[in-house]
mmCIF file of C-alpha atoms in Angstrom:
data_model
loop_
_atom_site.group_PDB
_atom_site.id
_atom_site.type_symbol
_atom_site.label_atom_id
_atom_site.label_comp_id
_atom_site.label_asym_id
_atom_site.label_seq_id
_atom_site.Cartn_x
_atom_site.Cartn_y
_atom_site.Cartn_z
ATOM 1 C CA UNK E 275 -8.045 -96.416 -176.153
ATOM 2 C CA UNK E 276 -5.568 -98.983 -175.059
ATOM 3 C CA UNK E 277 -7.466 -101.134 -171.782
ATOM 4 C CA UNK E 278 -3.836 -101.416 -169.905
ATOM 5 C CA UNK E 279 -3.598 -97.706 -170.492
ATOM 6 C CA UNK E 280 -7.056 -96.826 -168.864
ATOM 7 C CA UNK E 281 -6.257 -99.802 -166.407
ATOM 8 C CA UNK E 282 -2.961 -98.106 -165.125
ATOM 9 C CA UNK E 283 -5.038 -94.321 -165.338
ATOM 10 C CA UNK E 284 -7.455 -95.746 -162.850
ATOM 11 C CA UNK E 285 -5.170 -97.902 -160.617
ATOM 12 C CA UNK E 286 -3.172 -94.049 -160.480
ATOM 13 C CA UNK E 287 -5.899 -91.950 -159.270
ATOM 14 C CA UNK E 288 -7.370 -94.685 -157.178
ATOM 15 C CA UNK E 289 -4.152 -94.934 -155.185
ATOM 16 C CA UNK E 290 -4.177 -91.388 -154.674
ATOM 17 C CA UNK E 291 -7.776 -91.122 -153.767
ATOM 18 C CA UNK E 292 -7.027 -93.619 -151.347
ATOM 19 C CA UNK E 293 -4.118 -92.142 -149.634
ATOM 20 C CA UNK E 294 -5.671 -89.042 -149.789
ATOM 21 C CA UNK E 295 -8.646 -89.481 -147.937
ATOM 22 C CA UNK E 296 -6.743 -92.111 -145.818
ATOM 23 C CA UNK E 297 -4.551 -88.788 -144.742
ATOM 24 C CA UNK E 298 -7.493 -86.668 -144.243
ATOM 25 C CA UNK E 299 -8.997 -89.086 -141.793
ATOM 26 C CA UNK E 300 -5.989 -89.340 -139.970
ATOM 27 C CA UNK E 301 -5.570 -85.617 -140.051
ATOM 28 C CA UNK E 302 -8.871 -84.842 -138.383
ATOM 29 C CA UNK E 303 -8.110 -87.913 -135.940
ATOM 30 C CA UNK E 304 -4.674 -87.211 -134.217
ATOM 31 C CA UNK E 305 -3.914 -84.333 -131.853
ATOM 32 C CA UNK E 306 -3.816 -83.329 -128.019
ATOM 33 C CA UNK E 307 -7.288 -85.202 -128.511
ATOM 34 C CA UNK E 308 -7.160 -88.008 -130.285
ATOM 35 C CA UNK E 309 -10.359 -89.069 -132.093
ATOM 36 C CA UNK E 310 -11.810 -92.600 -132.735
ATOM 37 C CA UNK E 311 -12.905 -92.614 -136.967
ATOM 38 C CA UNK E 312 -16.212 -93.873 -135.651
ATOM 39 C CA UNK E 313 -16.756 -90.739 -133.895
ATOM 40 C CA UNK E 314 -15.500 -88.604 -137.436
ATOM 41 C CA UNK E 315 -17.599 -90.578 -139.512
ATOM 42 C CA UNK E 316 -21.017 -90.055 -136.868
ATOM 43 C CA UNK E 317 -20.345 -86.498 -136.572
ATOM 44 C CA UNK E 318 -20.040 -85.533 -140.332
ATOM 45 C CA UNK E 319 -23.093 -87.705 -141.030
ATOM 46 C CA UNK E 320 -24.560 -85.706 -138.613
ATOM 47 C CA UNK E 321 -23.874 -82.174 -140.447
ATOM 48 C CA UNK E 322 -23.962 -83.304 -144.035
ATOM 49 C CA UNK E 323 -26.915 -85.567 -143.756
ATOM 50 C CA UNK E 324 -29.087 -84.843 -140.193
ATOM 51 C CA UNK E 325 -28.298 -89.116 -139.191
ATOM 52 C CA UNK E 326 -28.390 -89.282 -135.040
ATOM 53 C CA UNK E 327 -25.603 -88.380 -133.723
ATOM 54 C CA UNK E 328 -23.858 -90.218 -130.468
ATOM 55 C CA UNK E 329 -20.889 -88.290 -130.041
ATOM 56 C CA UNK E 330 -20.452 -85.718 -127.102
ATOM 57 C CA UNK E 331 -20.663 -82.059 -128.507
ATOM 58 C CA UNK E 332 -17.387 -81.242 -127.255
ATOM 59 C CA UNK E 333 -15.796 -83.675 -129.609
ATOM 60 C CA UNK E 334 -18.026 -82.785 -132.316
ATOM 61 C CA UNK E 335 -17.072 -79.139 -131.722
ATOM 62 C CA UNK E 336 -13.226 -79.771 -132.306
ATOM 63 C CA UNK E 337 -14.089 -81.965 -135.196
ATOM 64 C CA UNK E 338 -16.730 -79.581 -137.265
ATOM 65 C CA UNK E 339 -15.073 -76.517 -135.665
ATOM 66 C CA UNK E 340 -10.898 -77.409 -135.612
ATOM 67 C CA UNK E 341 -10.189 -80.073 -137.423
ATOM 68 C CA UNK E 342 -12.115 -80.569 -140.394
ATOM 69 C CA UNK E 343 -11.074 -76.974 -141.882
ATOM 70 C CA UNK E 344 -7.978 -77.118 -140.968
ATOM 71 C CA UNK E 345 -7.130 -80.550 -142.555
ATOM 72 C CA UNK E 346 -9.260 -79.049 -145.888
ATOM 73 C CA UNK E 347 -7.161 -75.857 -145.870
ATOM 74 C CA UNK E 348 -3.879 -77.971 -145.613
ATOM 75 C CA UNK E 349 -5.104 -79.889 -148.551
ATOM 76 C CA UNK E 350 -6.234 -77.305 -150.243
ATOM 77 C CA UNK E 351 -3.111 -75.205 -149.913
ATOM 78 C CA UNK E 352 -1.171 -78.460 -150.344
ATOM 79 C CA UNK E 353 -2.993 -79.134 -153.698
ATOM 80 C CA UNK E 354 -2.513 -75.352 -154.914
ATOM 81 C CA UNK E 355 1.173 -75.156 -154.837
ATOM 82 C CA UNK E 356 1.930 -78.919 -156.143
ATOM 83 C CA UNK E 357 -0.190 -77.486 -159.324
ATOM 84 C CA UNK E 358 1.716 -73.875 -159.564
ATOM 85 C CA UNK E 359 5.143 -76.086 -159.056
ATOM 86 C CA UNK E 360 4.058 -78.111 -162.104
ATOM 87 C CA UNK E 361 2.820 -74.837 -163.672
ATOM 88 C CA UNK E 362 5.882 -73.280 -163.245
ATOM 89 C CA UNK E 363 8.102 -76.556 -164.180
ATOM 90 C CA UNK E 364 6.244 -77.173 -167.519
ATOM 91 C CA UNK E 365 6.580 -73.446 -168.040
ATOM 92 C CA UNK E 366 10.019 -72.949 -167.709
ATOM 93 C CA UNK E 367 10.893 -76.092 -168.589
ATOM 94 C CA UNK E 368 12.577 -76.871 -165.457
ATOM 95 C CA UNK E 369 12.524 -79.471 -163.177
ATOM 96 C CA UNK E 370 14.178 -77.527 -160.438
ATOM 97 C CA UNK E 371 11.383 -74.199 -160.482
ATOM 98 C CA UNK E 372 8.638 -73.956 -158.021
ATOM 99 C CA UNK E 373 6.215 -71.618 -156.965
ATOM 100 C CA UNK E 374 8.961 -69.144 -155.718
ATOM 101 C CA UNK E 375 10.858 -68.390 -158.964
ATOM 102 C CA UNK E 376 9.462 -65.639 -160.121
ATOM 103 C CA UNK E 377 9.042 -63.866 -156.944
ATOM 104 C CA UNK E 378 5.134 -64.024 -156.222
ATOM 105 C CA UNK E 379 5.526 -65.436 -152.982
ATOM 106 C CA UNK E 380 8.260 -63.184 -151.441
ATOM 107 C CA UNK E 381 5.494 -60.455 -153.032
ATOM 108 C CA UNK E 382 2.718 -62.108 -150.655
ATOM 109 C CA UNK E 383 5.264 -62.480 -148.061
ATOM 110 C CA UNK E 384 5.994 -58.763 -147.736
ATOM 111 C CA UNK E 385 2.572 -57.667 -147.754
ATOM 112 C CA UNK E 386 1.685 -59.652 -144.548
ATOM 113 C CA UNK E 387 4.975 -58.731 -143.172
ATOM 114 C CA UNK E 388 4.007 -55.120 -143.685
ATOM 115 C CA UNK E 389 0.421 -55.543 -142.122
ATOM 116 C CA UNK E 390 2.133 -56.942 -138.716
ATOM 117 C CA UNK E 391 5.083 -54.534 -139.267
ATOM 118 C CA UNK E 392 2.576 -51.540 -139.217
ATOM 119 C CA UNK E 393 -0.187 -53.123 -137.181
ATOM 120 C CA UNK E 394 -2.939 -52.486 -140.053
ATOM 121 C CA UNK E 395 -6.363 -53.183 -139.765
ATOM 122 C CA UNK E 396 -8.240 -52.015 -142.631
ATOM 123 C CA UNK E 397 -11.995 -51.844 -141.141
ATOM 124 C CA UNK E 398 -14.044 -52.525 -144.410
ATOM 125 C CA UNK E 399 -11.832 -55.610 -144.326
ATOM 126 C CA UNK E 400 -11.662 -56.481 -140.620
ATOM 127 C CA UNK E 401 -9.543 -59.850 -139.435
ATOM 128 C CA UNK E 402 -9.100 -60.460 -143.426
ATOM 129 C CA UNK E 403 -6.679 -57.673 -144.082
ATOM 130 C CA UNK E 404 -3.595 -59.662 -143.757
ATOM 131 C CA UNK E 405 -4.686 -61.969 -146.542
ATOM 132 C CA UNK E 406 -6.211 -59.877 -148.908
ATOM 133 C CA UNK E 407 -3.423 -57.396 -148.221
ATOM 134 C CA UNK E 408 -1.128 -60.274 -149.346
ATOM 135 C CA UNK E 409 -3.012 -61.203 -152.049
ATOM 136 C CA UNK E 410 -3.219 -58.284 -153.383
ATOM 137 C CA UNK E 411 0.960 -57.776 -153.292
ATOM 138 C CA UNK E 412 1.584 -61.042 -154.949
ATOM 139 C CA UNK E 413 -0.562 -59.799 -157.949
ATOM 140 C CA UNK E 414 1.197 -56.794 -157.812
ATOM 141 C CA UNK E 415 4.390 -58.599 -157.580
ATOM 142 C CA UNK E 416 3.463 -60.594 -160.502
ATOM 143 C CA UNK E 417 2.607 -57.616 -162.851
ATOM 144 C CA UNK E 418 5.838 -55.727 -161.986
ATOM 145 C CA UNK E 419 7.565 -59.183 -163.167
ATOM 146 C CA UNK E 420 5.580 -59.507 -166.330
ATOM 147 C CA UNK E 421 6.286 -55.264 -166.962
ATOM 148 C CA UNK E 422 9.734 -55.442 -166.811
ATOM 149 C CA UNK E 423 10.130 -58.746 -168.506
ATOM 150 C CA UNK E 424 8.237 -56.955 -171.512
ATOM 151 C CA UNK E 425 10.455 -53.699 -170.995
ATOM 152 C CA UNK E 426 13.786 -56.227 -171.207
ATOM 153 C CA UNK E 427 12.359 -58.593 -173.774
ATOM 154 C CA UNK E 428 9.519 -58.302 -176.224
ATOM 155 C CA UNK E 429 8.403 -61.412 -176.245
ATOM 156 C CA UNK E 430 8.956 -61.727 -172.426
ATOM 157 C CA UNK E 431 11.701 -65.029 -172.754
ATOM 158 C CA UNK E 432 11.697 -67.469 -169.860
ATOM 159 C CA UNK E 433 15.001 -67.160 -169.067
ATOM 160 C CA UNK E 434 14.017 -63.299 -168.602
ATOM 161 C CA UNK E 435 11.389 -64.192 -166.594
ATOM 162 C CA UNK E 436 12.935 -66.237 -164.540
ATOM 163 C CA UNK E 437 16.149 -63.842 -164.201
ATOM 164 C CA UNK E 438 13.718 -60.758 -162.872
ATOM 165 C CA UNK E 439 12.001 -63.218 -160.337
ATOM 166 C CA UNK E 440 15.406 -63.696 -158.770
ATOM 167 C CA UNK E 441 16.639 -60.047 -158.740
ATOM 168 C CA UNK E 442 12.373 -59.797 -157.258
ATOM 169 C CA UNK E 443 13.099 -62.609 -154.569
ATOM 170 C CA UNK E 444 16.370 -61.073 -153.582
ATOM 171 C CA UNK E 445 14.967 -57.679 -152.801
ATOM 172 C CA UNK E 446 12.074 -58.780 -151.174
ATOM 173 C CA UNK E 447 14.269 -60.996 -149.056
ATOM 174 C CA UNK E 448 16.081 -57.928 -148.118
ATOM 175 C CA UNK E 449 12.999 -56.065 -147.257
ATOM 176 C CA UNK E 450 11.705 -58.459 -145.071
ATOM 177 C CA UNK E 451 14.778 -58.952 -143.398
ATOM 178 C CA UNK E 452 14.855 -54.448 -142.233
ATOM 179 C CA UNK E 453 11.478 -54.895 -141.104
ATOM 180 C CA UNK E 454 12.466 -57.851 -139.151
ATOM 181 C CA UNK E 455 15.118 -56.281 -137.547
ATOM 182 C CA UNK E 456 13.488 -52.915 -137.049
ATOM 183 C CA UNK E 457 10.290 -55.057 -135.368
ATOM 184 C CA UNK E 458 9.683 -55.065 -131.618
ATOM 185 C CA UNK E 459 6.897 -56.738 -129.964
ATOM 186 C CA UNK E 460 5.724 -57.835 -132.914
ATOM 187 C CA UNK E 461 8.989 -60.091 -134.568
ATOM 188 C CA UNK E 462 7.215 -63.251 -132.851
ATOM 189 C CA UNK E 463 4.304 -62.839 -134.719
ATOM 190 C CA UNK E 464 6.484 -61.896 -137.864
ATOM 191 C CA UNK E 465 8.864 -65.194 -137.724
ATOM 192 C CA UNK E 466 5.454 -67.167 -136.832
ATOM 193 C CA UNK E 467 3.951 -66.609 -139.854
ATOM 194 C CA UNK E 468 7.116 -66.062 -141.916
ATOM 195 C CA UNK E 469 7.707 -70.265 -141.214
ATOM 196 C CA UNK E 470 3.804 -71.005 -141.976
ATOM 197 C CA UNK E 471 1.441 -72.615 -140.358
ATOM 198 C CA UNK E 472 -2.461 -73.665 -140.708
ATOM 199 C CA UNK E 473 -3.267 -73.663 -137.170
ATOM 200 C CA UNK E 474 -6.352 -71.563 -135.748
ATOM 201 C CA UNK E 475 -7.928 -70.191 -139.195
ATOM 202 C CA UNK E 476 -10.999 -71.849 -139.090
ATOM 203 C CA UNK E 477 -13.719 -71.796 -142.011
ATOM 204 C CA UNK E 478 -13.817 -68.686 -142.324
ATOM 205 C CA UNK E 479 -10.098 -68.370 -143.981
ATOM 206 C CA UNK E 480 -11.463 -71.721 -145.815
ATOM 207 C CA UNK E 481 -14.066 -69.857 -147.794
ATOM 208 C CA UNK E 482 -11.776 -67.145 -148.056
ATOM 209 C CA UNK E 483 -8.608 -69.083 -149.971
ATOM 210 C CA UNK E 484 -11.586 -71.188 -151.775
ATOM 211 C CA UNK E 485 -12.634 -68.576 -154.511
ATOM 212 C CA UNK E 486 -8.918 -68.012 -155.441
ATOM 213 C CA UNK E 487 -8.259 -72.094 -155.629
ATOM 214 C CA UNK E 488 -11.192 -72.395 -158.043
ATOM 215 C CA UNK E 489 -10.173 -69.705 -160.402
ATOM 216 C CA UNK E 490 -6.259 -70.522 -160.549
ATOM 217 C CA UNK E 491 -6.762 -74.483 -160.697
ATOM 218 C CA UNK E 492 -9.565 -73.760 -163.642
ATOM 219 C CA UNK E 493 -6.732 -71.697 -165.316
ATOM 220 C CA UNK E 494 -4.218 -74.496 -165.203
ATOM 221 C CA UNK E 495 -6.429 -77.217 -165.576
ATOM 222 C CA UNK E 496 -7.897 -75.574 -169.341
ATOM 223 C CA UNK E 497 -4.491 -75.203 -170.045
ATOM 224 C CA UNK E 498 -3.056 -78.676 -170.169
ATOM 225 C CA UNK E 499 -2.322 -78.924 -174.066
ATOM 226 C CA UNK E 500 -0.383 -75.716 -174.060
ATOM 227 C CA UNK E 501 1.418 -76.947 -170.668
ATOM 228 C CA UNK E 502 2.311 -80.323 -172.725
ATOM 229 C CA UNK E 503 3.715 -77.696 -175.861
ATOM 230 C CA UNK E 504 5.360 -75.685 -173.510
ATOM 231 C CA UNK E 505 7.387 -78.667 -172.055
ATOM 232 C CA UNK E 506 8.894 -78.953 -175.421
ATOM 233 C CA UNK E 507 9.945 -75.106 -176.091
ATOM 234 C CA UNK E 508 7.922 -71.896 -177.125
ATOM 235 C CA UNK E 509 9.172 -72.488 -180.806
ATOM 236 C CA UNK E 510 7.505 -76.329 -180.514
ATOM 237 C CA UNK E 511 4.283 -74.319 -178.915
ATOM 238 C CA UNK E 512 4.188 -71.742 -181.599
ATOM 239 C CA UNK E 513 4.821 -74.037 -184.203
ATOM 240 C CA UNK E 514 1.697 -76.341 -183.275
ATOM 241 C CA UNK E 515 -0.674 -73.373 -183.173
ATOM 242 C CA UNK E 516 -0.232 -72.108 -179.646
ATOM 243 C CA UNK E 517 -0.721 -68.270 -178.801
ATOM 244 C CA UNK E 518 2.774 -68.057 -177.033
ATOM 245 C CA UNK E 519 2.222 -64.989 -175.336
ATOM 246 C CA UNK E 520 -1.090 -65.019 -174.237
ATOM 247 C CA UNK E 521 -0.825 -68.437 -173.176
ATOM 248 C CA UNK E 522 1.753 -68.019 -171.081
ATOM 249 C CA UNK E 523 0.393 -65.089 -169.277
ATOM 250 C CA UNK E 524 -2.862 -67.531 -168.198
ATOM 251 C CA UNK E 525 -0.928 -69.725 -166.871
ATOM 252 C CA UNK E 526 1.556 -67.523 -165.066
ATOM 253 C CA UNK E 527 -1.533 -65.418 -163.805
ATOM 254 C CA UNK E 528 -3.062 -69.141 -162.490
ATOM 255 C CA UNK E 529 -0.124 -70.108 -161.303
ATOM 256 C CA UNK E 530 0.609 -66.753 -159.174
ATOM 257 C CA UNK E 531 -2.896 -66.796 -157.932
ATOM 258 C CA UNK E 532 -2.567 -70.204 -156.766
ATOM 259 C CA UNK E 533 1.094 -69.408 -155.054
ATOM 260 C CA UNK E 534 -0.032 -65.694 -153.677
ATOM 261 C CA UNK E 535 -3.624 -67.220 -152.065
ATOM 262 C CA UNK E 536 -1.516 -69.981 -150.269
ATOM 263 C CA UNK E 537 1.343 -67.965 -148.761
ATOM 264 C CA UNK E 538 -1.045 -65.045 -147.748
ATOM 265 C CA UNK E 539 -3.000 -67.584 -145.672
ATOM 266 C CA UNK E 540 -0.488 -70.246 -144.303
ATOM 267 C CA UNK E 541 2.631 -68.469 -144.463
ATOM 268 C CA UNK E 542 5.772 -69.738 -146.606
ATOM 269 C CA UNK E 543 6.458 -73.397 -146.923
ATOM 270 C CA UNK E 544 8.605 -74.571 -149.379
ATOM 271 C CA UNK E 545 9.629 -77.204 -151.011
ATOM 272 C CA UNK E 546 5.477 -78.921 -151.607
ATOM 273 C CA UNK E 547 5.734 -77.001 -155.314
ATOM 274 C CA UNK E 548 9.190 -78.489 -155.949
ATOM 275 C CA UNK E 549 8.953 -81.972 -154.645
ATOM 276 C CA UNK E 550 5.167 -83.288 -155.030
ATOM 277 C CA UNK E 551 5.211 -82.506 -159.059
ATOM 278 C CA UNK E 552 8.832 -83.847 -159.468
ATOM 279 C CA UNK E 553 7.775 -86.922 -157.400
ATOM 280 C CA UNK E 554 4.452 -87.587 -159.518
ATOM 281 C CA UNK E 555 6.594 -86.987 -162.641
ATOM 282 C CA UNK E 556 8.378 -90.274 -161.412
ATOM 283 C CA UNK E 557 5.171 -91.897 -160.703
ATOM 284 C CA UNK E 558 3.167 -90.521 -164.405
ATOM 285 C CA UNK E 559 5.360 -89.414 -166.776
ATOM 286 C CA UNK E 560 5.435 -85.739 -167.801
ATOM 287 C CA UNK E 561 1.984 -85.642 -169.579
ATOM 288 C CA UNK E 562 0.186 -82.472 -167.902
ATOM 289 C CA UNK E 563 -3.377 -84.440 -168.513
ATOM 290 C CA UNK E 564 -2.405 -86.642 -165.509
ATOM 291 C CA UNK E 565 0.330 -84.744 -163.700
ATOM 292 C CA UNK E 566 -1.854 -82.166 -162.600
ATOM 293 C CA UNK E 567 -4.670 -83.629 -161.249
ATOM 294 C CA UNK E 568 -1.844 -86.411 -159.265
ATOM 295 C CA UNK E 569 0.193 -83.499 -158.345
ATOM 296 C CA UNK E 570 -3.409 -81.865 -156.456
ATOM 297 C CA UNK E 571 -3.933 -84.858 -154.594
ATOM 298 C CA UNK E 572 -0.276 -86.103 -153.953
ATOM 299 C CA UNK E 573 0.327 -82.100 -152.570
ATOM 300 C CA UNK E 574 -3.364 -81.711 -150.524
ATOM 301 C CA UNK E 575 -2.040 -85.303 -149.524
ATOM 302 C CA UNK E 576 1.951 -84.143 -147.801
ATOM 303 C CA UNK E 577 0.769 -80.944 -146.708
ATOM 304 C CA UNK E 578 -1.995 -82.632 -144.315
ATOM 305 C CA UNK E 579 0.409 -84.874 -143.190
ATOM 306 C CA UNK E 580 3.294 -82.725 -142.478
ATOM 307 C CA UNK E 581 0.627 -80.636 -140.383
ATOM 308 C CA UNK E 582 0.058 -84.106 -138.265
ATOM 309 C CA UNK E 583 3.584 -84.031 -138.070
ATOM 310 C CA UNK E 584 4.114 -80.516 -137.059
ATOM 311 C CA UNK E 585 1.241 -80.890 -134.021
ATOM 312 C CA UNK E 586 2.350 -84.356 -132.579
ATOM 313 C CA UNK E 587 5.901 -84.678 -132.822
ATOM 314 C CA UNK E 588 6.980 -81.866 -130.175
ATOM 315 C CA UNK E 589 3.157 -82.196 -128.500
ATOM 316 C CA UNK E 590 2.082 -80.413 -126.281
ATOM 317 C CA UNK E 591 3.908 -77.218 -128.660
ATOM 318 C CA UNK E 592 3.261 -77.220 -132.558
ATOM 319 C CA UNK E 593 5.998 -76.796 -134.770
ATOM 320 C CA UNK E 594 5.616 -74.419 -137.865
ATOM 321 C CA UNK E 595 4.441 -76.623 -141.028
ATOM 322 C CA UNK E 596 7.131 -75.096 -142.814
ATOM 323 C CA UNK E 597 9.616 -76.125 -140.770
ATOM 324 C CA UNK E 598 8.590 -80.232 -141.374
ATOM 325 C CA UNK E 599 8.056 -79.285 -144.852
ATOM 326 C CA UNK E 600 11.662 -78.566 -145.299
ATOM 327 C CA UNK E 601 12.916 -81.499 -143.161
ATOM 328 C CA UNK E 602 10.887 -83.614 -145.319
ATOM 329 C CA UNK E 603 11.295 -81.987 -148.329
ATOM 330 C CA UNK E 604 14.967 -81.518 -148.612
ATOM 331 C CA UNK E 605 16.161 -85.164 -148.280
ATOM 332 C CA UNK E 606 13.352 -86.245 -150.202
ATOM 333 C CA UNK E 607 13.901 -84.403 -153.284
ATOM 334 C CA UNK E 608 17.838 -84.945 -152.938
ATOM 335 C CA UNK E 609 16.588 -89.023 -153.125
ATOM 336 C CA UNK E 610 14.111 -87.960 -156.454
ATOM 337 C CA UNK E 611 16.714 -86.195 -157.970
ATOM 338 C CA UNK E 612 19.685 -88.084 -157.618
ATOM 339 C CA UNK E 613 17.457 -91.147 -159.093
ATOM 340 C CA UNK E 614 16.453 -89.274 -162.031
ATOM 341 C CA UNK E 615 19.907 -88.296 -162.742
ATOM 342 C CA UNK E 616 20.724 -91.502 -162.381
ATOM 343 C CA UNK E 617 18.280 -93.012 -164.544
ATOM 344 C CA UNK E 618 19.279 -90.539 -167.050
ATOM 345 C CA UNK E 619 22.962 -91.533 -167.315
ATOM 346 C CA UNK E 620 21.999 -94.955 -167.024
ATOM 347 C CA UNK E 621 20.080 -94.913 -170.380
ATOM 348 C CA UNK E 622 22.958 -92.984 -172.366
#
């Protein structure tokens, strides 16, 4: 192997390692209390490895108890849809898909709509039935796709794909919009969650969103060769000895997991899936082998900060992560774009 190639490969991940725990730091440290690193670094000695501790156990409380798992959720969801949007991209072969095209997350979306809509509480489930109820529509979201994509197609094309998610999105748009309208003490809750947020959930939605991360990002991660055949058309996948079908119903299942597990915890935010694997494209090239992993930390990496963002610019009041996400997100990928366009006419 070529020594400027594994020279630039570690010089990549490096940099984002570096920003990326540079982000995480500064995540845990800013808010209505601001926190001294010295005082991050004491206290998580303390847990992880029993060192003295000389931090008052109030701040140690908001770090261990607040911070820390809400920075590693924001990651963690940031991470999970910059791989589905690079999923999906490779996929469909479009730089312009993201975790929303085929309708998953409008799926998820409805289900936790319904559970505040109809005030459920399922008691085997307790204070987890809004995720898991979410969860569980975003599956069945994605299996009504993948059923009538077979019905329509036999091979299940990604244009048809792709087609039914949009017809999906539109009529779960529509739903949530009636039970919107029809809501009455509950629409603040509804447009709360509907414009995302990782405020207040604590470990305990942490080890919940965990088990679903590890499963989808092992899917997508032991499918990087068929990712890098897919890029270059199901005929070019087929030809090279790639189980088309079954292939691509891994990595939509990964993909969905991935998408479904975020928005049931944190709500909808857009444009992380779109931008952070069109960004790292830029920064990588298109090879999956290193466009994934970039894409996990590059997302994990804008989704903490946009939650900084979201809790200091307005503070004392917190503005919905979504809402920065899309601020940030819009003009930034309107920038990538317009580059990449322009590189591309440049070099006919």
């Amino acid at each position: 192997m070529p020594k400027s190639f594994i020279q630039t490969f570690l010089n990549n991940y490096m940099t984002a390692s570096i920003i990326a725990i540079v982000a995480l730091l500064l995540g845990i440290s800013i808010g209505s209390q601001s926190i001294p690193f010295s005082s991050i670094w004491d206290t998580l000695s303390h847990h992880l490895f029993h060192t003295p501790m000389d931090v008052p156990a109030t701040i140690s409380q908001i770090i261990i108890a607040i911070r820390v798992p809400r920075v590693v959720l924001a990651f963690l969801i940031g991470a999970s849809l910059a791989l589905a949007g690079v999923a999906f991209q490779g996929l469909l072969k479009n730089v312009l898909a993201d975790p929303y095209t085929i309708g998953v997350s409008s799926g998820a979306a409805v289900g936790a709509v319904l559970v505040f809509f109809f005030q459920l509480h399922l008691s085997f489930l307790g204070r987890f039935t809004l995720p898991i109820v979410s969860i569980m529509c975003a599956l069945v979201t994605l299996l009504f796709v993948l059923l009538f994509a077979r019905l329509a197609e036999r091979n299940m094309g990604i244009e048809t794909i792709v087609l039914i998610g949009i017809i999906m999105n539109a009529f779960f748009g529509s739903v949530i919009s009636l039970m919107v309208a029809l809501s009455g003490e509950e629409l603040r809750q509804v447009i709360s969650w509907l414009m995302g947020s990782v405020a207040m959930r604590g470990w305990s939605y942490v080890s919940l969103f965990v088990p679903f991360f590890i499963i989808g990002s092992l899917g997508l991660f032991t499918h990087i060769r068929e990712l890098n055949a897919f890029s270059f058309g199901e005929r070019t996948a087929a030809n090279i000895g790639v189980h088309v079908l079954r292939k691509k119903l891994w990595i939509l299942l990964s993909a969905s997991l991935l998408t479904g597990a975020a928005v049931a915890v944190s709500g909808t935010i857009g444009f992380v899936g779109l931008v952070i694997p069109h960004m790292t494209r830029l920064i990588c090239g298109a090879n999956h082998q290193k466009l994934l992993p970039l894409s996990f930390l590059y997302g994990g990496t804008f989704l903490v900060l946009a939650d900084v963002v979201a809790r200091t610019i307005v503070s004392p009041r917190e503005l919905p992560i979504g809402v920065i996400t899309s601020f940030i997100g819009a003009p930034l990928f309107a920038i990538l774009l317009f580059k990449s366009l322009k590189r591309k006419t440049g070099s006919v």
